[in-house]
Amino acid sequence: MKRWKKYAGLLLALVLCLSLTACRGSDDAAGDDWRNSGEVVGRGIITRDGEDTDVLLCIHAADTDFYYDTEEQVLFDSVNYPITIESDAWEAFQSIDFADLNGDGNSDVTMRFDDGGSELLMVWFWDTESEQFMYQPEESQLGEDDDGRGDLIPDDDGRGDLVPDDDGRGDLVPDDGDAVPVLMSDALPFANVESLQSENHEDGTYYYEDMAEDGLVLVVNTVLPRNLVDDAQTLEDYLTGCALDLGKANTDRLQTVEQNDAYTRKMSYPVYIVTYTTGENEDSREWTVFAMDTDRYTYLYGICVTLDAADDFKPLYQDIFDGLYMSD
């Protein structure tokens, strides 16, 4: 289990940032104002591009919606949880904070739940490029036992304070020894799956390579330390280059690069689908790569097939990508 350093100022912000309401289950008639409907659990202020917006919170088992504080119910933004709250989400909810954690001048989101005795801390950073709140697994804690997966642990005064790291930004970060989250999939829908390579590195990164369908299909799942040079390249160019590197070929022909909004929302990180071909003639192969960027790591899940079999297997790609999820 890992111990958090003390940071009482942020705890105070958690308390002051949100004024909770007691409207759930209200018998008042909603009328034409949705705010009287009993859906609102609290309110806060989100700062974005120097502008403050008053928002109302509607909390659910899998997400929280932020609505404009207006008579008409208009969605401002939302965050998706990496897990589902098992108990009553309203009862489990403890606090929310919109403090700027990474110093970019925009509100981030920090939420705490007590899910049946399990303390949950979930953090999202505002991403200006995708214009979404991106979940930060490295900054969050999901309340597992002391098996190395990371608990929310109180400091010596017993208050369970949320604490910054040493760079002065007020980030909520785990110890250096935390494991790198793994991009997981369900069982592959291919025949004759055979593991060709399985590497787990000391820094927590990994490289897994499987062959299936008697050599027609190659599946690679790997994570790398993030190496994006923000001033020198765009995120799209960076992830495209990483995806092309999976092919390990001297020649490649890029076909399509597209950010997938559905996968981006699900993973709470920017996700691009990159398609390209490698090789010549009978050696030609087509790669389709699920490429995802976080603040610390780059995840690549690539499927490579012989070019003449590509059309037959394409319907399976979406099923595989739809089932991908992050696991500690």
Tab-separated table of C-alpha atoms in Angstrom:
chain	number	residue	atom	x	y	z
A	1	MET	CA	0.000	0.000	0.000
A	2	LYS	CA	1.198	3.465	-0.749
A	3	ARG	CA	1.133	6.475	1.536
A	4	TRP	CA	0.044	9.914	0.361
A	5	LYS	CA	1.917	13.024	1.481
A	6	LYS	CA	-0.042	15.563	3.435
A	7	TYR	CA	-1.748	18.401	1.632
A	8	ALA	CA	-4.444	19.975	3.754
A	9	GLY	CA	-5.045	22.897	1.368
A	10	LEU	CA	-6.529	20.674	-1.301
A	11	LEU	CA	-8.732	18.936	1.255
A	12	LEU	CA	-10.067	22.338	2.220
A	13	ALA	CA	-10.730	23.076	-1.441
A	14	LEU	CA	-12.686	19.845	-1.696
A	15	VAL	CA	-14.888	20.974	1.145
A	16	LEU	CA	-15.371	24.558	-0.037
A	17	CYS	CA	-15.668	24.007	-3.769
A	18	LEU	CA	-19.056	22.308	-3.719
A	19	SER	CA	-22.216	23.191	-1.845
A	20	LEU	CA	-24.372	20.089	-1.737
A	21	THR	CA	-28.125	20.239	-2.094
A	22	ALA	CA	-30.736	18.038	-0.494
A	23	CYS	CA	-33.177	17.953	-3.351
A	24	ARG	CA	-33.132	14.244	-4.138
A	25	GLY	CA	-36.541	12.751	-3.718
A	26	SER	CA	-38.092	16.190	-3.267
A	27	ASP	CA	-41.872	16.307	-3.413
A	28	ASP	CA	-41.826	19.807	-4.918
A	29	ALA	CA	-43.389	20.095	-8.350
A	30	ALA	CA	-40.753	20.481	-11.012
A	31	GLY	CA	-42.842	22.806	-13.121
A	32	ASP	CA	-40.951	24.180	-16.111
A	33	ASP	CA	-37.642	24.448	-14.230
A	34	TRP	CA	-35.729	21.170	-14.367
A	35	ARG	CA	-33.653	22.262	-11.356
A	36	ASN	CA	-36.650	21.469	-9.148
A	37	SER	CA	-36.938	17.917	-10.462
A	38	GLY	CA	-34.755	16.333	-7.765
A	39	GLU	CA	-31.962	15.358	-10.180
A	40	VAL	CA	-29.377	17.848	-8.916
A	41	VAL	CA	-26.967	16.705	-6.214
A	42	GLY	CA	-24.760	19.808	-6.074
A	43	ARG	CA	-23.298	22.791	-7.834
A	44	GLY	CA	-19.888	24.239	-8.614
A	45	ILE	CA	-17.891	26.548	-10.887
A	46	ILE	CA	-15.826	25.338	-13.854
A	47	THR	CA	-13.161	27.672	-15.232
A	48	ARG	CA	-12.256	27.274	-18.893
A	49	ASP	CA	-10.250	29.677	-21.061
A	50	GLY	CA	-10.504	32.315	-18.341
A	51	GLU	CA	-14.302	32.146	-18.114
A	52	ASP	CA	-16.222	30.840	-15.086
A	53	THR	CA	-19.376	28.784	-15.632
A	54	ASP	CA	-21.842	27.860	-12.888
A	55	VAL	CA	-22.758	24.192	-13.236
A	56	LEU	CA	-25.166	21.754	-11.589
A	57	LEU	CA	-24.192	18.145	-10.919
A	58	CYS	CA	-26.197	15.049	-11.802
A	59	ILE	CA	-24.421	11.948	-10.511
A	60	HIS	CA	-24.960	8.460	-11.905
A	61	ALA	CA	-23.398	5.037	-11.438
A	62	ALA	CA	-21.094	5.366	-14.467
A	63	ASP	CA	-20.728	9.114	-15.033
A	64	THR	CA	-21.439	12.607	-13.794
A	65	ASP	CA	-23.088	15.261	-15.969
A	66	PHE	CA	-22.466	18.999	-15.565
A	67	TYR	CA	-25.410	21.182	-16.637
A	68	TYR	CA	-25.663	24.931	-17.025
A	69	ASP	CA	-27.389	26.524	-14.038
A	70	THR	CA	-30.381	27.590	-16.132
A	71	GLU	CA	-34.093	26.871	-16.153
A	72	GLU	CA	-33.711	24.808	-19.333
A	73	GLN	CA	-31.661	21.612	-18.922
A	74	VAL	CA	-28.606	22.110	-21.152
A	75	LEU	CA	-25.523	19.894	-20.841
A	76	PHE	CA	-22.207	21.717	-20.338
A	77	ASP	CA	-19.870	18.717	-20.017
A	78	SER	CA	-19.451	15.366	-18.268
A	79	VAL	CA	-16.943	12.832	-16.948
A	80	ASN	CA	-17.074	9.054	-17.396
A	81	TYR	CA	-15.874	6.821	-14.568
A	82	PRO	CA	-13.332	4.070	-15.250
A	83	ILE	CA	-15.514	1.772	-13.117
A	84	THR	CA	-19.170	1.521	-12.155
A	85	ILE	CA	-20.275	2.606	-8.684
A	86	GLU	CA	-21.758	-0.535	-7.193
A	87	SER	CA	-23.753	1.098	-4.403
A	88	ASP	CA	-26.188	4.006	-4.701
A	89	ALA	CA	-24.147	6.695	-6.474
A	90	TRP	CA	-25.910	9.504	-4.605
A	91	GLU	CA	-25.141	7.929	-1.256
A	92	ALA	CA	-21.592	6.991	-2.268
A	93	PHE	CA	-20.702	10.499	-3.463
A	94	GLN	CA	-18.484	12.378	-0.999
A	95	SER	CA	-17.085	15.487	-2.708
A	96	ILE	CA	-15.998	17.120	-5.943
A	97	ASP	CA	-13.371	19.756	-6.716
A	98	PHE	CA	-12.790	21.800	-9.860
A	99	ALA	CA	-9.317	23.061	-8.926
A	100	ASP	CA	-6.691	23.403	-11.670
A	101	LEU	CA	-4.325	20.528	-10.870
A	102	ASN	CA	-1.905	20.690	-13.797
A	103	GLY	CA	-1.419	24.456	-13.979
A	104	ASP	CA	-2.936	25.082	-17.418
A	105	GLY	CA	-5.476	27.621	-16.133
A	106	ASN	CA	-8.491	25.345	-16.720
A	107	SER	CA	-10.563	23.479	-14.166
A	108	ASP	CA	-9.859	19.809	-13.687
A	109	VAL	CA	-12.168	17.401	-11.857
A	110	THR	CA	-11.469	15.473	-8.668
A	111	MET	CA	-14.223	13.255	-7.258
A	112	ARG	CA	-14.369	11.121	-4.122
A	113	PHE	CA	-16.794	8.275	-3.428
A	114	ASP	CA	-17.287	5.821	-0.589
A	115	ASP	CA	-18.544	2.810	-2.502
A	116	GLY	CA	-19.647	0.372	0.193
A	117	GLY	CA	-16.617	1.132	2.347
A	118	SER	CA	-14.168	1.320	-0.573
A	119	GLU	CA	-12.627	4.786	-0.866
A	120	LEU	CA	-12.463	5.943	-4.491
A	121	LEU	CA	-10.543	8.940	-5.816
A	122	MET	CA	-10.979	9.766	-9.513
A	123	VAL	CA	-9.205	12.591	-11.336
A	124	TRP	CA	-9.739	14.052	-14.817
A	125	PHE	CA	-7.621	16.733	-16.526
A	126	TRP	CA	-9.114	19.083	-19.097
A	127	ASP	CA	-7.486	18.350	-22.487
A	128	THR	CA	-7.479	21.431	-24.695
A	129	GLU	CA	-6.776	19.492	-27.889
A	130	SER	CA	-9.670	17.033	-27.662
A	131	GLU	CA	-11.780	19.452	-25.579
A	132	GLN	CA	-12.711	16.744	-23.106
A	133	PHE	CA	-12.025	15.795	-19.511
A	134	MET	CA	-9.488	12.951	-19.689
A	135	TYR	CA	-9.344	10.399	-16.889
A	136	GLN	CA	-5.944	10.188	-15.145
A	137	PRO	CA	-5.301	6.686	-13.772
A	138	GLU	CA	-1.879	7.720	-12.467
A	139	GLU	CA	-3.504	10.448	-10.360
A	140	SER	CA	-6.424	8.330	-9.165
A	141	GLN	CA	-6.950	5.582	-6.607
A	142	LEU	CA	-9.702	3.001	-6.788
A	143	GLY	CA	-9.481	1.656	-3.237
A	144	GLU	CA	-8.176	-1.883	-3.595
A	145	ASP	CA	-6.610	-3.885	-0.793
A	146	ASP	CA	-2.931	-3.888	0.141
A	147	ASP	CA	-1.927	-6.274	-2.652
A	148	GLY	CA	0.156	-3.666	-4.443
A	149	ARG	CA	-2.712	-2.238	-6.449
A	150	GLY	CA	-2.873	0.962	-4.429
A	151	ASP	CA	-5.247	2.150	-1.681
A	152	LEU	CA	-6.359	5.552	-0.608
A	153	ILE	CA	-4.432	5.721	2.646
A	154	PRO	CA	-4.904	8.377	5.355
A	155	ASP	CA	-1.878	10.236	6.588
A	156	ASP	CA	-0.798	10.223	10.230
A	157	ASP	CA	-3.578	12.493	11.394
A	158	GLY	CA	-6.144	9.994	10.158
A	159	ARG	CA	-7.885	12.390	7.805
A	160	GLY	CA	-6.907	10.723	4.536
A	161	ASP	CA	-5.640	13.964	3.027
A	162	LEU	CA	-5.115	14.318	-0.712
A	163	VAL	CA	-1.562	15.415	-1.365
A	164	PRO	CA	0.567	16.950	-4.114
A	165	ASP	CA	3.753	15.630	-5.616
A	166	ASP	CA	6.987	17.577	-5.247
A	167	ASP	CA	6.757	19.675	-8.402
A	168	GLY	CA	4.503	22.276	-6.794
A	169	ARG	CA	1.602	21.782	-9.193
A	170	GLY	CA	-0.708	20.262	-6.606
A	171	ASP	CA	-1.103	17.074	-8.647
A	172	LEU	CA	-2.590	14.003	-7.028
A	173	VAL	CA	-0.026	11.355	-7.927
A	174	PRO	CA	0.952	7.883	-6.727
A	175	ASP	CA	4.370	6.750	-5.609
A	176	ASP	CA	6.993	5.987	-8.237
A	177	GLY	CA	6.449	2.277	-7.735
A	178	ASP	CA	2.888	2.197	-9.085
A	179	ALA	CA	2.289	-0.297	-11.872
A	180	VAL	CA	1.558	0.906	-15.383
A	181	PRO	CA	-2.137	0.302	-16.221
A	182	VAL	CA	-2.566	-2.459	-18.798
A	183	LEU	CA	-4.708	-2.148	-21.931
A	184	MET	CA	-6.782	-5.339	-21.810
A	185	SER	CA	-9.025	-7.113	-24.285
A	186	ASP	CA	-11.493	-9.968	-24.140
A	187	ALA	CA	-10.525	-13.322	-25.624
A	188	LEU	CA	-9.395	-12.886	-29.218
A	189	PRO	CA	-12.011	-14.057	-31.758
A	190	PHE	CA	-9.420	-15.893	-33.836
A	191	ALA	CA	-8.515	-19.551	-34.237
A	192	ASN	CA	-5.191	-21.099	-33.252
A	193	VAL	CA	-3.891	-18.180	-31.153
A	194	GLU	CA	-0.218	-18.632	-30.292
A	195	SER	CA	1.956	-16.359	-28.147
A	196	LEU	CA	5.088	-15.269	-30.004
A	197	GLN	CA	6.494	-12.713	-27.572
A	198	SER	CA	5.704	-11.624	-24.018
A	199	GLU	CA	7.935	-9.004	-22.435
A	200	ASN	CA	7.388	-7.174	-19.152
A	201	HIS	CA	9.977	-4.469	-18.573
A	202	GLU	CA	11.317	-3.099	-15.299
A	203	ASP	CA	9.723	0.322	-15.896
A	204	GLY	CA	6.269	-1.320	-16.068
A	205	THR	CA	5.914	-1.159	-19.857
A	206	TYR	CA	5.263	-4.314	-21.849
A	207	TYR	CA	5.169	-5.863	-25.328
A	208	TYR	CA	2.871	-8.791	-26.210
A	209	GLU	CA	2.677	-10.363	-29.662
A	210	ASP	CA	0.347	-13.181	-30.728
A	211	MET	CA	-0.139	-15.032	-34.003
A	212	ALA	CA	-3.492	-16.494	-35.063
A	213	GLU	CA	-5.307	-18.104	-37.964
A	214	ASP	CA	-2.215	-20.104	-38.934
A	215	GLY	CA	-0.127	-17.017	-39.511
A	216	LEU	CA	-2.708	-14.863	-41.284
A	217	VAL	CA	-3.179	-12.581	-38.260
A	218	LEU	CA	-0.674	-10.883	-35.959
A	219	VAL	CA	-1.835	-9.037	-32.808
A	220	VAL	CA	0.463	-6.666	-30.897
A	221	ASN	CA	-0.373	-5.028	-27.555
A	222	THR	CA	2.283	-2.697	-26.172
A	223	VAL	CA	2.745	0.387	-24.000
A	224	LEU	CA	5.660	2.829	-24.264
A	225	PRO	CA	6.807	5.798	-22.197
A	226	ARG	CA	5.253	8.908	-23.716
A	227	ASN	CA	7.741	10.663	-26.010
A	228	LEU	CA	5.651	13.440	-27.507
A	229	VAL	CA	7.506	16.688	-28.156
A	230	ASP	CA	4.638	19.146	-27.822
A	231	ASP	CA	6.283	22.028	-29.653
A	232	ALA	CA	7.580	19.889	-32.510
A	233	GLN	CA	4.648	17.665	-33.521
A	234	THR	CA	0.920	17.263	-33.152
A	235	LEU	CA	-0.631	14.433	-31.183
A	236	GLU	CA	-1.983	12.952	-34.419
A	237	ASP	CA	1.481	12.935	-36.032
A	238	TYR	CA	3.039	11.448	-32.900
A	239	LEU	CA	0.544	8.586	-32.593
A	240	THR	CA	0.717	7.935	-36.331
A	241	GLY	CA	4.494	7.564	-36.106
A	242	CYS	CA	4.176	5.204	-33.138
A	243	ALA	CA	1.622	3.093	-35.011
A	244	LEU	CA	3.846	2.898	-38.097
A	245	ASP	CA	6.723	1.693	-35.934
A	246	LEU	CA	4.734	-1.434	-35.077
A	247	GLY	CA	5.111	-2.579	-38.688
A	248	LYS	CA	8.907	-2.792	-38.388
A	249	ALA	CA	9.114	-2.338	-42.148
A	250	ASN	CA	11.359	-0.246	-44.343
A	251	THR	CA	8.397	0.738	-46.487
A	252	ASP	CA	4.870	1.581	-45.388
A	253	ARG	CA	1.929	3.282	-47.039
A	254	LEU	CA	-0.355	5.259	-44.755
A	255	GLN	CA	-4.037	4.832	-45.573
A	256	THR	CA	-6.148	6.540	-42.885
A	257	VAL	CA	-5.694	8.337	-39.571
A	258	GLU	CA	-8.782	9.350	-37.611
A	259	GLN	CA	-9.553	10.216	-34.017
A	260	ASN	CA	-12.355	7.960	-32.805
A	261	ASP	CA	-14.741	9.979	-30.639
A	262	ALA	CA	-16.504	6.952	-29.142
A	263	TYR	CA	-13.259	5.312	-28.023
A	264	THR	CA	-11.941	8.659	-26.778
A	265	ARG	CA	-14.999	9.123	-24.577
A	266	LYS	CA	-14.835	5.550	-23.302
A	267	MET	CA	-11.128	5.615	-22.457
A	268	SER	CA	-11.092	9.302	-21.384
A	269	TYR	CA	-7.921	9.718	-23.449
A	270	PRO	CA	-7.399	10.675	-27.109
A	271	VAL	CA	-7.685	7.554	-29.284
A	272	TYR	CA	-6.753	7.401	-32.969
A	273	ILE	CA	-7.263	4.543	-35.425
A	274	VAL	CA	-4.350	4.294	-37.867
A	275	THR	CA	-4.451	2.070	-40.952
A	276	TYR	CA	-1.498	1.380	-43.257
A	277	THR	CA	0.101	-1.336	-45.376
A	278	THR	CA	3.615	-2.755	-45.425
A	279	GLY	CA	5.596	-4.990	-47.741
A	280	GLU	CA	5.270	-5.718	-51.417
A	281	ASN	CA	3.354	-8.245	-53.521
A	282	GLU	CA	2.732	-11.519	-51.646
A	283	ASP	CA	4.406	-10.054	-48.551
A	284	SER	CA	1.946	-7.137	-48.322
A	285	ARG	CA	0.139	-6.829	-45.003
A	286	GLU	CA	-2.397	-4.379	-43.606
A	287	TRP	CA	-2.111	-2.902	-40.105
A	288	THR	CA	-4.999	-1.396	-38.130
A	289	VAL	CA	-3.792	0.207	-34.889
A	290	PHE	CA	-5.683	1.495	-31.851
A	291	ALA	CA	-3.343	4.283	-30.646
A	292	MET	CA	-3.970	6.061	-27.329
A	293	ASP	CA	-2.024	8.776	-25.535
A	294	THR	CA	-2.004	9.547	-21.813
A	295	ASP	CA	0.090	12.054	-19.892
A	296	ARG	CA	2.743	9.418	-19.227
A	297	TYR	CA	2.287	6.510	-21.623
A	298	THR	CA	1.462	5.647	-25.230
A	299	TYR	CA	-0.710	2.560	-25.787
A	300	LEU	CA	-0.759	0.684	-29.100
A	301	TYR	CA	-3.022	-2.247	-29.946
A	302	GLY	CA	-2.324	-3.345	-33.506
A	303	ILE	CA	-3.852	-6.027	-35.730
A	304	CYS	CA	-1.919	-7.078	-38.826
A	305	VAL	CA	-3.307	-9.385	-41.543
A	306	THR	CA	-2.235	-10.473	-44.988
A	307	LEU	CA	-3.589	-8.057	-47.561
A	308	ASP	CA	-5.742	-10.622	-49.364
A	309	ALA	CA	-7.444	-11.583	-46.067
A	310	ALA	CA	-7.903	-8.040	-44.712
A	311	ASP	CA	-11.527	-7.605	-45.831
A	312	ASP	CA	-12.536	-10.889	-44.197
A	313	PHE	CA	-11.197	-9.891	-40.780
A	314	LYS	CA	-12.151	-6.203	-40.677
A	315	PRO	CA	-15.550	-6.848	-39.016
A	316	LEU	CA	-13.679	-8.337	-36.053
A	317	TYR	CA	-11.488	-5.287	-35.492
A	318	GLN	CA	-14.306	-3.131	-34.151
A	319	ASP	CA	-15.444	-5.898	-31.810
A	320	ILE	CA	-11.925	-6.163	-30.409
A	321	PHE	CA	-11.438	-2.415	-30.071
A	322	ASP	CA	-14.911	-2.005	-28.542
A	323	GLY	CA	-13.896	-4.446	-25.785
A	324	LEU	CA	-10.594	-2.806	-24.833
A	325	TYR	CA	-10.351	-1.473	-21.288
A	326	MET	CA	-7.720	-0.288	-18.790
A	327	SER	CA	-6.816	-2.513	-15.857
A	328	ASP	CA	-4.400	-2.160	-12.960
